JSON list of C-alpha atoms in Angstrom, two decimals:
[
{"chain": "A", "resi": 1, "resn": "LEU", "atom": "CA", "xyz": [117.12, 106.96, 98.72]},
{"chain": "A", "resi": 2, "resn": "PHE", "atom": "CA", "xyz": [114.87, 105.10, 101.16]},
{"chain": "A", "resi": 3, "resn": "THR", "atom": "CA", "xyz": [112.00, 106.85, 102.91]},
{"chain": "A", "resi": 4, "resn": "THR", "atom": "CA", "xyz": [108.54, 106.50, 103.87]},
{"chain": "A", "resi": 5, "resn": "ALA", "atom": "CA", "xyz": [105.74, 108.12, 101.96]},
{"chain": "A", "resi": 6, "resn": "ILE", "atom": "CA", "xyz": [104.65, 110.03, 105.08]},
{"chain": "A", "resi": 7, "resn": "GLU", "atom": "CA", "xyz": [108.11, 111.07, 105.86]},
{"chain": "A", "resi": 8, "resn": "VAL", "atom": "CA", "xyz": [108.24, 112.75, 102.38]},
{"chain": "A", "resi": 9, "resn": "ILE", "atom": "CA", "xyz": [105.02, 114.39, 102.87]},
{"chain": "A", "resi": 10, "resn": "ASN", "atom": "CA", "xyz": [105.74, 115.76, 106.20]},
{"chain": "A", "resi": 11, "resn": "THR", "atom": "CA", "xyz": [109.22, 116.87, 104.87]},
{"chain": "A", "resi": 12, "resn": "LEU", "atom": "CA", "xyz": [107.81, 118.56, 101.73]},
{"chain": "A", "resi": 13, "resn": "SER", "atom": "CA", "xyz": [104.97, 120.12, 104.16]},
{"chain": "A", "resi": 14, "resn": "ALA", "atom": "CA", "xyz": [107.62, 121.87, 106.55]},
{"chain": "A", "resi": 15, "resn": "ALA", "atom": "CA", "xyz": [109.65, 123.01, 103.44]},
{"chain": "A", "resi": 16, "resn": "GLN", "atom": "CA", "xyz": [106.71, 124.65, 101.73]},
{"chain": "A", "resi": 17, "resn": "ALA", "atom": "CA", "xyz": [105.76, 126.43, 105.17]},
{"chain": "A", "resi": 18, "resn": "GLN", "atom": "CA", "xyz": [109.35, 127.61, 105.10]},
{"chain": "A", "resi": 19, "resn": "SER", "atom": "CA", "xyz": [109.42, 128.37, 101.30]},
{"chain": "A", "resi": 20, "resn": "ARG", "atom": "CA", "xyz": [112.04, 125.95, 100.82]},
{"chain": "A", "resi": 21, "resn": "LEU", "atom": "CA", "xyz": [109.90, 123.58, 98.79]},
{"chain": "A", "resi": 22, "resn": "LYS", "atom": "CA", "xyz": [111.67, 123.61, 95.52]},
{"chain": "A", "resi": 23, "resn": "THR", "atom": "CA", "xyz": [115.01, 122.84, 97.48]},
{"chain": "A", "resi": 24, "resn": "GLU", "atom": "CA", "xyz": [113.52, 119.78, 99.11]},
{"chain": "A", "resi": 25, "resn": "LEU", "atom": "CA", "xyz": [112.05, 118.71, 95.68]},
{"chain": "A", "resi": 26, "resn": "LYS", "atom": "CA", "xyz": [115.31, 118.55, 94.17]},
{"chain": "A", "resi": 27, "resn": "LYS", "atom": "CA", "xyz": [116.60, 116.27, 96.84]},
{"chain": "A", "resi": 28, "resn": "LEU", "atom": "CA", "xyz": [113.76, 113.79, 95.99]},
{"chain": "A", "resi": 29, "resn": "LEU", "atom": "CA", "xyz": [113.84, 114.24, 92.40]},
{"chain": "A", "resi": 30, "resn": "SER", "atom": "CA", "xyz": [117.78, 113.67, 91.98]},
{"chain": "A", "resi": 31, "resn": "PRO", "atom": "CA", "xyz": [118.44, 110.23, 93.20]},
{"chain": "A", "resi": 32, "resn": "SER", "atom": "CA", "xyz": [118.65, 107.54, 90.45]},
{"chain": "A", "resi": 33, "resn": "VAL", "atom": "CA", "xyz": [116.46, 105.49, 92.90]},
{"chain": "A", "resi": 34, "resn": "LEU", "atom": "CA", "xyz": [113.64, 106.62, 95.18]},
{"chain": "A", "resi": 35, "resn": "ILE", "atom": "CA", "xyz": [111.94, 104.02, 97.48]},
{"chain": "A", "resi": 36, "resn": "LEU", "atom": "CA", "xyz": [108.88, 105.27, 99.02]},
{"chain": "A", "resi": 37, "resn": "ASP", "atom": "CA", "xyz": [107.72, 102.74, 101.88]},
{"chain": "A", "resi": 38, "resn": "GLU", "atom": "CA", "xyz": [104.48, 102.22, 103.42]},
{"chain": "A", "resi": 39, "resn": "LEU", "atom": "CA", "xyz": [102.09, 104.20, 101.00]},
{"chain": "A", "resi": 40, "resn": "GLY", "atom": "CA", "xyz": [98.73, 103.80, 102.21]},
{"chain": "A", "resi": 41, "resn": "TYR", "atom": "CA", "xyz": [99.47, 102.96, 105.75]},
{"chain": "A", "resi": 42, "resn": "LEU", "atom": "CA", "xyz": [98.48, 106.36, 107.01]},
{"chain": "A", "resi": 43, "resn": "PRO", "atom": "CA", "xyz": [95.94, 108.68, 105.63]},
{"chain": "A", "resi": 44, "resn": "ILE", "atom": "CA", "xyz": [97.20, 111.44, 103.06]},
{"chain": "A", "resi": 45, "resn": "ASP", "atom": "CA", "xyz": [95.21, 114.82, 102.85]},
{"chain": "A", "resi": 46, "resn": "LYS", "atom": "CA", "xyz": [94.55, 116.93, 99.74]},
{"chain": "A", "resi": 47, "resn": "ALA", "atom": "CA", "xyz": [97.89, 119.01, 100.55]},
{"chain": "A", "resi": 48, "resn": "GLY", "atom": "CA", "xyz": [99.88, 115.68, 101.02]},
{"chain": "A", "resi": 49, "resn": "ALA", "atom": "CA", "xyz": [98.63, 114.21, 97.99]},
{"chain": "A", "resi": 50, "resn": "ASP", "atom": "CA", "xyz": [99.47, 117.00, 95.86]},
{"chain": "A", "resi": 51, "resn": "LEU", "atom": "CA", "xyz": [103.12, 117.13, 97.18]},
{"chain": "A", "resi": 52, "resn": "LEU", "atom": "CA", "xyz": [103.49, 113.37, 96.50]},
{"chain": "A", "resi": 53, "resn": "PHE", "atom": "CA", "xyz": [102.15, 113.83, 92.84]},
{"chain": "A", "resi": 54, "resn": "GLN", "atom": "CA", "xyz": [104.72, 116.39, 92.28]},
{"chain": "A", "resi": 55, "resn": "ILE", "atom": "CA", "xyz": [107.63, 113.79, 93.18]},
{"chain": "A", "resi": 56, "resn": "ILE", "atom": "CA", "xyz": [106.15, 110.90, 91.12]},
{"chain": "A", "resi": 57, "resn": "SER", "atom": "CA", "xyz": [105.65, 113.25, 88.24]},
{"chain": "A", "resi": 58, "resn": "GLY", "atom": "CA", "xyz": [108.85, 114.98, 88.48]},
{"chain": "A", "resi": 59, "resn": "ARG", "atom": "CA", "xyz": [110.46, 111.39, 88.57]},
{"chain": "A", "resi": 60, "resn": "TYR", "atom": "CA", "xyz": [108.42, 110.15, 85.61]},
{"chain": "A", "resi": 61, "resn": "GLU", "atom": "CA", "xyz": [110.71, 108.68, 83.02]},
{"chain": "A", "resi": 62, "resn": "LYS", "atom": "CA", "xyz": [113.69, 110.26, 84.82]},
{"chain": "A", "resi": 63, "resn": "GLY", "atom": "CA", "xyz": [114.41, 107.89, 87.60]},
{"chain": "A", "resi": 64, "resn": "THR", "atom": "CA", "xyz": [113.55, 104.78, 89.26]},
{"chain": "A", "resi": 65, "resn": "THR", "atom": "CA", "xyz": [110.82, 104.79, 92.02]},
{"chain": "A", "resi": 66, "resn": "VAL", "atom": "CA", "xyz": [109.75, 101.99, 93.95]},
{"chain": "A", "resi": 67, "resn": "ILE", "atom": "CA", "xyz": [106.66, 102.10, 96.26]},
{"chain": "A", "resi": 68, "resn": "THR", "atom": "CA", "xyz": [106.00, 99.50, 98.81]},
{"chain": "A", "resi": 69, "resn": "THR", "atom": "CA", "xyz": [102.30, 99.37, 99.62]},
{"chain": "A", "resi": 70, "resn": "ASN", "atom": "CA", "xyz": [99.65, 97.07, 101.23]},
{"chain": "A", "resi": 71, "resn": "GLN", "atom": "CA", "xyz": [96.88, 98.36, 99.03]},
{"chain": "A", "resi": 72, "resn": "ALA", "atom": "CA", "xyz": [95.54, 97.03, 95.58]},
{"chain": "A", "resi": 73, "resn": "TYR", "atom": "CA", "xyz": [95.51, 99.67, 92.94]},
{"chain": "A", "resi": 74, "resn": "LYS", "atom": "CA", "xyz": [91.79, 99.78, 92.93]},
{"chain": "A", "resi": 75, "resn": "ASN", "atom": "CA", "xyz": [91.94, 101.22, 96.38]},
{"chain": "A", "resi": 76, "resn": "TRP", "atom": "CA", "xyz": [94.50, 104.04, 95.89]},
{"chain": "A", "resi": 77, "resn": "ALA", "atom": "CA", "xyz": [91.85, 106.55, 95.71]},
{"chain": "A", "resi": 78, "resn": "ARG", "atom": "CA", "xyz": [91.44, 106.27, 99.36]},
{"chain": "A", "resi": 79, "resn": "ILE", "atom": "CA", "xyz": [95.20, 106.66, 99.88]},
{"chain": "A", "resi": 80, "resn": "PHE", "atom": "CA", "xyz": [94.85, 109.97, 97.99]},
{"chain": "A", "resi": 81, "resn": "ASN", "atom": "CA", "xyz": [92.06, 111.62, 99.97]},
{"chain": "A", "resi": 82, "resn": "ASN", "atom": "CA", "xyz": [89.36, 110.10, 97.47]},
{"chain": "A", "resi": 83, "resn": "ASP", "atom": "CA", "xyz": [90.74, 112.40, 94.56]},
{"chain": "A", "resi": 84, "resn": "ALA", "atom": "CA", "xyz": [90.19, 110.54, 91.52]},
{"chain": "A", "resi": 85, "resn": "THR", "atom": "CA", "xyz": [92.07, 112.81, 89.35]},
{"chain": "A", "resi": 86, "resn": "ILE", "atom": "CA", "xyz": [95.26, 112.75, 91.41]},
{"chain": "A", "resi": 87, "resn": "THR", "atom": "CA", "xyz": [95.07, 109.07, 91.87]},
{"chain": "A", "resi": 88, "resn": "SER", "atom": "CA", "xyz": [94.61, 108.41, 87.99]},
{"chain": "A", "resi": 89, "resn": "ALA", "atom": "CA", "xyz": [97.32, 110.79, 87.37]},
{"chain": "A", "resi": 90, "resn": "VAL", "atom": "CA", "xyz": [99.86, 109.06, 89.99]},
{"chain": "A", "resi": 91, "resn": "LEU", "atom": "CA", "xyz": [98.92, 105.55, 88.61]},
{"chain": "A", "resi": 92, "resn": "ASP", "atom": "CA", "xyz": [99.26, 106.69, 85.03]},
{"chain": "A", "resi": 93, "resn": "ARG", "atom": "CA", "xyz": [102.85, 107.64, 85.60]},
{"chain": "A", "resi": 94, "resn": "LEU", "atom": "CA", "xyz": [103.78, 104.78, 88.00]},
{"chain": "A", "resi": 95, "resn": "LEU", "atom": "CA", "xyz": [102.23, 101.94, 85.78]},
{"chain": "A", "resi": 96, "resn": "HIS", "atom": "CA", "xyz": [103.45, 103.39, 82.39]},
{"chain": "A", "resi": 97, "resn": "HIS", "atom": "CA", "xyz": [106.77, 101.52, 82.65]},
{"chain": "A", "resi": 98, "resn": "ALA", "atom": "CA", "xyz": [106.34, 99.46, 85.75]},
{"chain": "A", "resi": 99, "resn": "GLU", "atom": "CA", "xyz": [106.69, 96.13, 87.07]},
{"chain": "A", "resi": 100, "resn": "THR", "atom": "CA", "xyz": [104.23, 95.11, 89.69]},
{"chain": "A", "resi": 101, "resn": "VAL", "atom": "CA", "xyz": [105.69, 92.57, 92.36]},
{"chain": "A", "resi": 102, "resn": "LEU", "atom": "CA", "xyz": [103.21, 91.08, 94.53]},
{"chain": "A", "resi": 103, "resn": "VAL", "atom": "CA", "xyz": [104.55, 89.65, 97.60]},
{"chain": "A", "resi": 104, "resn": "GLU", "atom": "CA", "xyz": [102.58, 86.96, 99.43]},
{"chain": "A", "resi": 105, "resn": "GLY", "atom": "CA", "xyz": [103.28, 84.66, 102.53]},
{"chain": "A", "resi": 106, "resn": "LYS", "atom": "CA", "xyz": [104.36, 85.39, 106.13]},
{"chain": "A", "resi": 107, "resn": "SER", "atom": "CA", "xyz": [105.75, 88.63, 107.02]},
{"chain": "A", "resi": 108, "resn": "TYR", "atom": "CA", "xyz": [109.84, 88.64, 107.20]},
{"chain": "A", "resi": 109, "resn": "ARG", "atom": "CA", "xyz": [109.14, 90.75, 110.54]},
{"chain": "A", "resi": 110, "resn": "MET", "atom": "CA", "xyz": [107.26, 87.74, 111.90]},
{"chain": "A", "resi": 111, "resn": "LYS", "atom": "CA", "xyz": [109.72, 84.95, 110.90]},
{"chain": "A", "resi": 112, "resn": "ASP", "atom": "CA", "xyz": [110.80, 84.13, 114.21]},
{"chain": "A", "resi": 113, "resn": "GLN", "atom": "CA", "xyz": [107.27, 84.47, 115.76]},
{"chain": "A", "resi": 114, "resn": "VAL", "atom": "CA", "xyz": [105.75, 81.30, 117.33]},
{"chain": "A", "resi": 115, "resn": "ILE", "atom": "CA", "xyz": [102.13, 80.88, 116.85]},
{"chain": "A", "resi": 116, "resn": "ASP", "atom": "CA", "xyz": [100.22, 78.32, 119.18]},
{"chain": "A", "resi": 117, "resn": "PRO", "atom": "CA", "xyz": [98.03, 76.67, 116.42]},
{"chain": "A", "resi": 118, "resn": "LEU", "atom": "CA", "xyz": [95.36, 75.41, 119.07]},
{"chain": "A", "resi": 119, "resn": "LEU", "atom": "CA", "xyz": [95.12, 79.17, 120.43]},
{"chain": "A", "resi": 120, "resn": "LEU", "atom": "CA", "xyz": [94.72, 80.43, 116.85]},
{"chain": "A", "resi": 121, "resn": "ALA", "atom": "CA", "xyz": [92.11, 77.79, 116.03]},
{"chain": "A", "resi": 122, "resn": "TYR", "atom": "CA", "xyz": [90.22, 78.69, 119.15]},
{"chain": "A", "resi": 123, "resn": "TYR", "atom": "CA", "xyz": [90.11, 82.33, 118.18]},
{"chain": "A", "resi": 124, "resn": "LYS", "atom": "CA", "xyz": [89.07, 81.34, 114.49]},
{"chain": "A", "resi": 125, "resn": "ALA", "atom": "CA", "xyz": [86.18, 79.49, 115.80]},
{"chain": "A", "resi": 126, "resn": "LYS", "atom": "CA", "xyz": [85.26, 82.18, 118.34]},
{"chain": "A", "resi": 127, "resn": "ALA", "atom": "CA", "xyz": [85.56, 85.32, 115.98]},
{"chain": "A", "resi": 128, "resn": "GLY", "atom": "CA", "xyz": [83.90, 83.59, 113.11]},
{"chain": "A", "resi": 129, "resn": "ALA", "atom": "CA", "xyz": [83.44, 85.77, 109.91]},
{"chain": "A", "resi": 130, "resn": "GLN", "atom": "CA", "xyz": [82.92, 88.97, 112.00]},
{"chain": "A", "resi": 131, "resn": "SER", "atom": "CA", "xyz": [86.33, 90.06, 112.94]},
{"chain": "A", "resi": 132, "resn": "ARG", "atom": "CA", "xyz": [89.01, 88.97, 110.17]},
{"chain": "A", "resi": 133, "resn": "ARG", "atom": "CA", "xyz": [91.06, 92.09, 111.35]},
{"chain": "A", "resi": 134, "resn": "LEU", "atom": "CA", "xyz": [91.22, 90.67, 115.01]},
{"chain": "A", "resi": 135, "resn": "LEU", "atom": "CA", "xyz": [92.25, 87.22, 113.75]},
{"chain": "A", "resi": 136, "resn": "ALA", "atom": "CA", "xyz": [94.95, 88.98, 111.87]},
{"chain": "A", "resi": 137, "resn": "ALA", "atom": "CA", "xyz": [96.15, 90.72, 114.83]},
{"chain": "A", "resi": 138, "resn": "ILE", "atom": "CA", "xyz": [95.91, 87.60, 116.72]},
{"chain": "A", "resi": 139, "resn": "ALA", "atom": "CA", "xyz": [98.01, 85.87, 114.20]},
{"chain": "A", "resi": 140, "resn": "LEU", "atom": "CA", "xyz": [100.51, 88.70, 114.10]},
{"chain": "A", "resi": 141, "resn": "LYS", "atom": "CA", "xyz": [100.87, 89.46, 117.99]},
{"chain": "A", "resi": 142, "resn": "PRO", "atom": "CA", "xyz": [99.34, 86.56, 120.01]},
{"chain": "A", "resi": 143, "resn": "GLN", "atom": "CA", "xyz": [100.64, 88.58, 123.08]},
{"chain": "A", "resi": 144, "resn": "TRP", "atom": "CA", "xyz": [97.60, 90.76, 122.67]},
{"chain": "A", "resi": 145, "resn": "ILE", "atom": "CA", "xyz": [95.37, 87.86, 123.68]},
{"chain": "A", "resi": 146, "resn": "PHE", "atom": "CA", "xyz": [94.55, 88.10, 127.45]},
{"chain": "A", "resi": 147, "resn": "ASN", "atom": "CA", "xyz": [91.80, 85.99, 128.09]},
{"chain": "A", "resi": 148, "resn": "PRO", "atom": "CA", "xyz": [91.66, 82.63, 126.13]}
]
């Protein structure tokens, strides 16, 4: 089963409000492989962190769970609403039998994107050290640049 972390949380939150949480949990605990995409891209509140923990804990040593994220493990407390207890418990269960795969390089989604190296160099010089995020946005979406 492939889904996003936020989609899982939203589905479980809605199910909980409708007293169907157990049924929805079973759907996420039963697949032999569960892929949770984009963990950490959007903020998760305390209730969402608790729901996600139920999935990870319930699947521990019972099924393969793959998680994609752009966050290093040391930053996961921010993902889980700065709750050190939940973060520690999640990481403990995930990393016990885990293989961590670090993917570096250009984004697959950007493989066909052509970036003008002169324009990029101009904005690198202009931005300096103050705006790495702007620079990343320029590198990823050069059409966002309006006034060279």
